[in-house]
């Protein structure tokens, strides 16, 4: 692989946003907002760029006492501050955050490129998606409404009635992964805050800068001072948050392995778990081959395959297999990997450890008779878009790529003749996030839609959760609950039933 990194990575820190939330010497050292102050300490943790592994910033690392204090502030003051804000005011604050994100959009883009390794277009996509999510908060509101239940149909409830309402749980802990360090913060914040909760964000250790910047604009927009905290602990240290009984809801996005640890530690709390995936794509014999191949190539490689909804297995009907394979190879060969600040299509993986795992997965597939059709190599944490052909489904099931989620631009391709068998095979995977179907035969599509054990199916499109306009979420080890505009309200609010009894008062009228 030929990767050239011409210039060292340096954050563009001219803007006001950085002066307010960081001490700036040679590099900025960020002060996490901890529910009442921009926090400073003696211990500084490094933040690196995945582009060249250089240190681009630092942050003041919170100690145990400050974490305890932040939780206490959120619990004893912040949650009441949010609950006492009228809903109309909460939505106004959310709209103001969107306005400010527009003002500081270039700073957010710069941070996402340099701290996450996204290309400029992909970083801008994440910033615009975040603004879009904020702007669409009013679509969540309907789900805050409740029910009226008349007691008329049971002798024990005659002459009574109930109102079933939703109210905020109190404190939501949002644990976010590295791959959408801004959007995941925004999305979890919107549905939690809108429904009246205070929010603690635990960013990924690799790239917390976007969440630091978010706290600055959230406060400027009017989020009450004790109602938000960004607590940049490492995963290992996060038990102190996960186990705390003052936290009522955990909204977690990350790998299935970490998700299981969080579930074990959480105790009795409300959970939304958006976990690992990697999706299958079925190509039926009447599919438009050019369009399908192009969409599948994007589905495999967008943001270097570091997406839960990335395509990882391509299953093609026998009669068109060679043609589809040739077109996907052609599409993948065109994708340029390199420094995302240059004119490239995809940048690096988040770290070298993941790139080594990519190599292992390739080697494992080759040992099992697989053949590299395109790609296969790596340089540091940069890897090529890769397609590996596997002869049959039984062998496929034994591969690392089938059994694990390889967070890189890589997929398996396999031919099938029997649709039922292909469905059965895919359902044996431990993940069940999404699937894609390319084709026209309504009977086959209907069968796939009915039988696939997944949370979402995209027909003639590659899986893309986007801003959650359509709800998404997994089955099996891919998760519990759904994210998506409106739908997540269900997980951050509790149902309260209020029964009004009028028995014997002589005022009752049947409905
Ligand atoms: P990860 O390693 O599981 O980390 C996710 C978050 O959990 C990070 O903030 C991490 O902190 C934290 N964490 C780690 N160990 C923890 C623990 N014991 N207790 C509490 N928190 C802990 O995942 P990732 O590599 O950042 O993200 C990629 C994964 O996210 C993939 O599996 C992907 O499929 C999944 N994902 C799923 C969806 C979906 O909608 N289903 C969307 C996006 C991503 P540290 O960074 O400090 O380790």
Coordinates of N, CA and C in Angstrom, one line a residue, residues 278-282 312-316 390-399 401-404 412-435 447-448 451-454 476:
X278 N -22.7 -5.6 11.5 CA -22.1 -6.1 10.2 C -23.2 -6.9 9.6
X279 N -23.5 -6.4 8.4 CA -24.8 -6.9 7.8 C -24.6 -7.8 6.5
X280 N -25.5 -8.7 6.3 CA -25.5 -9.5 5.0 C -26.2 -8.7 4.0
X281 N -25.8 -8.9 2.7 CA -26.6 -8.3 1.5 C -26.9 -9.5 0.6
X282 N -28.1 -9.6 0.3 CA -28.6 -10.7 -0.7 C -28.7 -10.0 -2.0
X312 N -20.9 -6.9 5.5 CA -19.8 -7.8 5.8 C -19.9 -9.1 5.0
X313 N -21.1 -9.5 4.5 CA -21.3 -10.7 3.8 C -22.2 -10.4 2.6
X314 N -21.7 -10.8 1.4 CA -22.5 -10.6 0.2 C -22.9 -12.0 -0.3
X315 N -24.2 -12.3 -0.4 CA -24.7 -13.6 -0.9 C -25.4 -13.4 -2.2
X316 N -24.9 -14.1 -3.3 CA -25.4 -13.8 -4.6 C -25.9 -15.0 -5.2
X390 N -15.5 -17.0 -0.8 CA -15.6 -18.3 0.0 C -16.4 -19.2 -0.9
X391 N -16.0 -20.5 -1.0 CA -16.7 -21.4 -1.9 C -18.0 -21.9 -1.4
X392 N -18.2 -22.1 -0.2 CA -19.5 -22.6 0.3 C -19.9 -22.1 1.6
X393 N -21.1 -22.2 2.0 CA -21.6 -21.5 3.2 C -21.2 -22.3 4.5
X394 N -21.0 -23.6 4.4 CA -20.5 -24.3 5.6 C -19.2 -23.8 6.0
X395 N -18.3 -23.6 5.0 CA -16.9 -23.1 5.3 C -17.1 -21.6 5.8
X396 N -17.9 -20.9 5.2 CA -18.1 -19.5 5.6 C -18.4 -19.4 7.1
X397 N -19.2 -20.3 7.6 CA -19.6 -20.2 9.0 C -18.5 -20.4 9.9
X398 N -17.4 -21.0 9.5 CA -16.2 -21.2 10.3 C -15.3 -20.0 10.4
X399 N -15.5 -19.1 9.5 CA -14.5 -18.0 9.4 C -14.7 -16.9 10.5
X401 N -14.6 -13.8 10.0 CA -15.5 -12.7 9.5 C -17.0 -13.0 9.7
X402 N -17.3 -14.3 9.7 CA -18.7 -14.7 10.0 C -19.0 -14.6 11.5
X403 N -18.0 -15.0 12.2 CA -18.3 -15.2 13.7 C -18.1 -13.9 14.5
X404 N -17.2 -13.0 13.9 CA -17.0 -11.7 14.6 C -17.3 -10.6 13.7
X412 N -17.0 -10.8 2.9 CA -17.0 -12.1 2.2 C -18.0 -12.1 1.1
X413 N -17.7 -12.8 0.0 CA -18.7 -13.0 -1.0 C -18.9 -14.5 -1.3
X414 N -20.1 -15.0 -1.4 CA -20.4 -16.4 -1.6 C -21.7 -16.5 -2.5
X415 N -21.7 -17.6 -3.3 CA -22.8 -17.9 -4.2 C -23.8 -18.7 -3.5
X416 N -25.1 -18.6 -3.8 CA -26.1 -19.5 -3.3 C -27.1 -19.9 -4.4
X417 N -27.7 -21.1 -4.2 CA -28.7 -21.6 -5.1 C -30.0 -21.8 -4.4
X418 N -29.9 -22.0 -3.1 CA -31.1 -22.3 -2.3 C -31.4 -21.2 -1.3
X419 N -32.4 -20.4 -1.5 CA -32.6 -19.2 -0.7 C -32.9 -19.6 0.8
X420 N -33.6 -20.7 1.0 CA -33.9 -21.1 2.4 C -32.7 -21.4 3.2
X421 N -31.8 -22.0 2.5 CA -30.5 -22.4 3.1 C -29.6 -21.2 3.4
X422 N -29.7 -20.2 2.4 CA -28.9 -19.0 2.6 C -29.5 -18.2 3.8
X423 N -30.8 -18.2 4.0 CA -31.4 -17.5 5.1 C -31.0 -18.2 6.4
X424 N -31.1 -19.5 6.4 CA -30.8 -20.2 7.6 C -29.4 -20.0 8.0
X425 N -28.5 -19.9 7.0 CA -27.0 -19.7 7.3 C -26.8 -18.3 8.0
X426 N -27.4 -17.3 7.4 CA -27.2 -16.0 7.9 C -27.8 -15.8 9.3
X427 N -28.9 -16.5 9.5 CA -29.6 -16.4 10.8 C -28.7 -17.1 11.9
X428 N -27.8 -18.0 11.5 CA -26.9 -18.6 12.5 C -25.8 -17.7 13.0
X429 N -25.7 -16.5 12.4 CA -24.7 -15.5 12.9 C -25.2 -15.0 14.2
X430 N -24.3 -14.7 15.1 CA -24.8 -14.2 16.4 C -25.4 -12.8 16.3
X431 N -25.0 -12.1 15.3 CA -25.6 -10.7 15.1 C -26.9 -10.7 14.3
X432 N -27.6 -9.7 14.6 CA -28.9 -9.5 13.8 C -29.3 -8.1 13.8
X433 N -28.4 -7.2 13.1 CA -28.7 -5.8 13.1 C -29.6 -5.5 11.9
X434 N -29.0 -5.6 10.7 CA -29.8 -5.2 9.5 C -29.5 -6.3 8.4
X435 N -30.2 -6.2 7.3 CA -29.8 -6.9 6.1 C -30.2 -6.0 4.9
X447 N -40.2 -13.5 1.4 CA -39.7 -14.6 2.3 C -38.5 -14.1 3.1
X448 N -37.6 -13.3 2.5 CA -36.5 -12.8 3.2 C -36.9 -11.9 4.4
X451 N -38.3 -13.9 7.2 CA -37.5 -14.9 8.0 C -36.2 -14.4 8.5
X452 N -35.7 -13.3 8.1 CA -34.4 -12.8 8.6 C -34.5 -12.3 10.0
X453 N -33.7 -12.8 10.9 CA -33.7 -12.3 12.3 C -32.9 -11.0 12.5
X454 N -33.4 -10.0 12.0 CA -32.7 -8.7 12.0 C -33.7 -7.6 12.4
X476 N -30.8 -10.5 18.7 CA -29.7 -11.4 19.2 C -28.6 -10.5 19.8

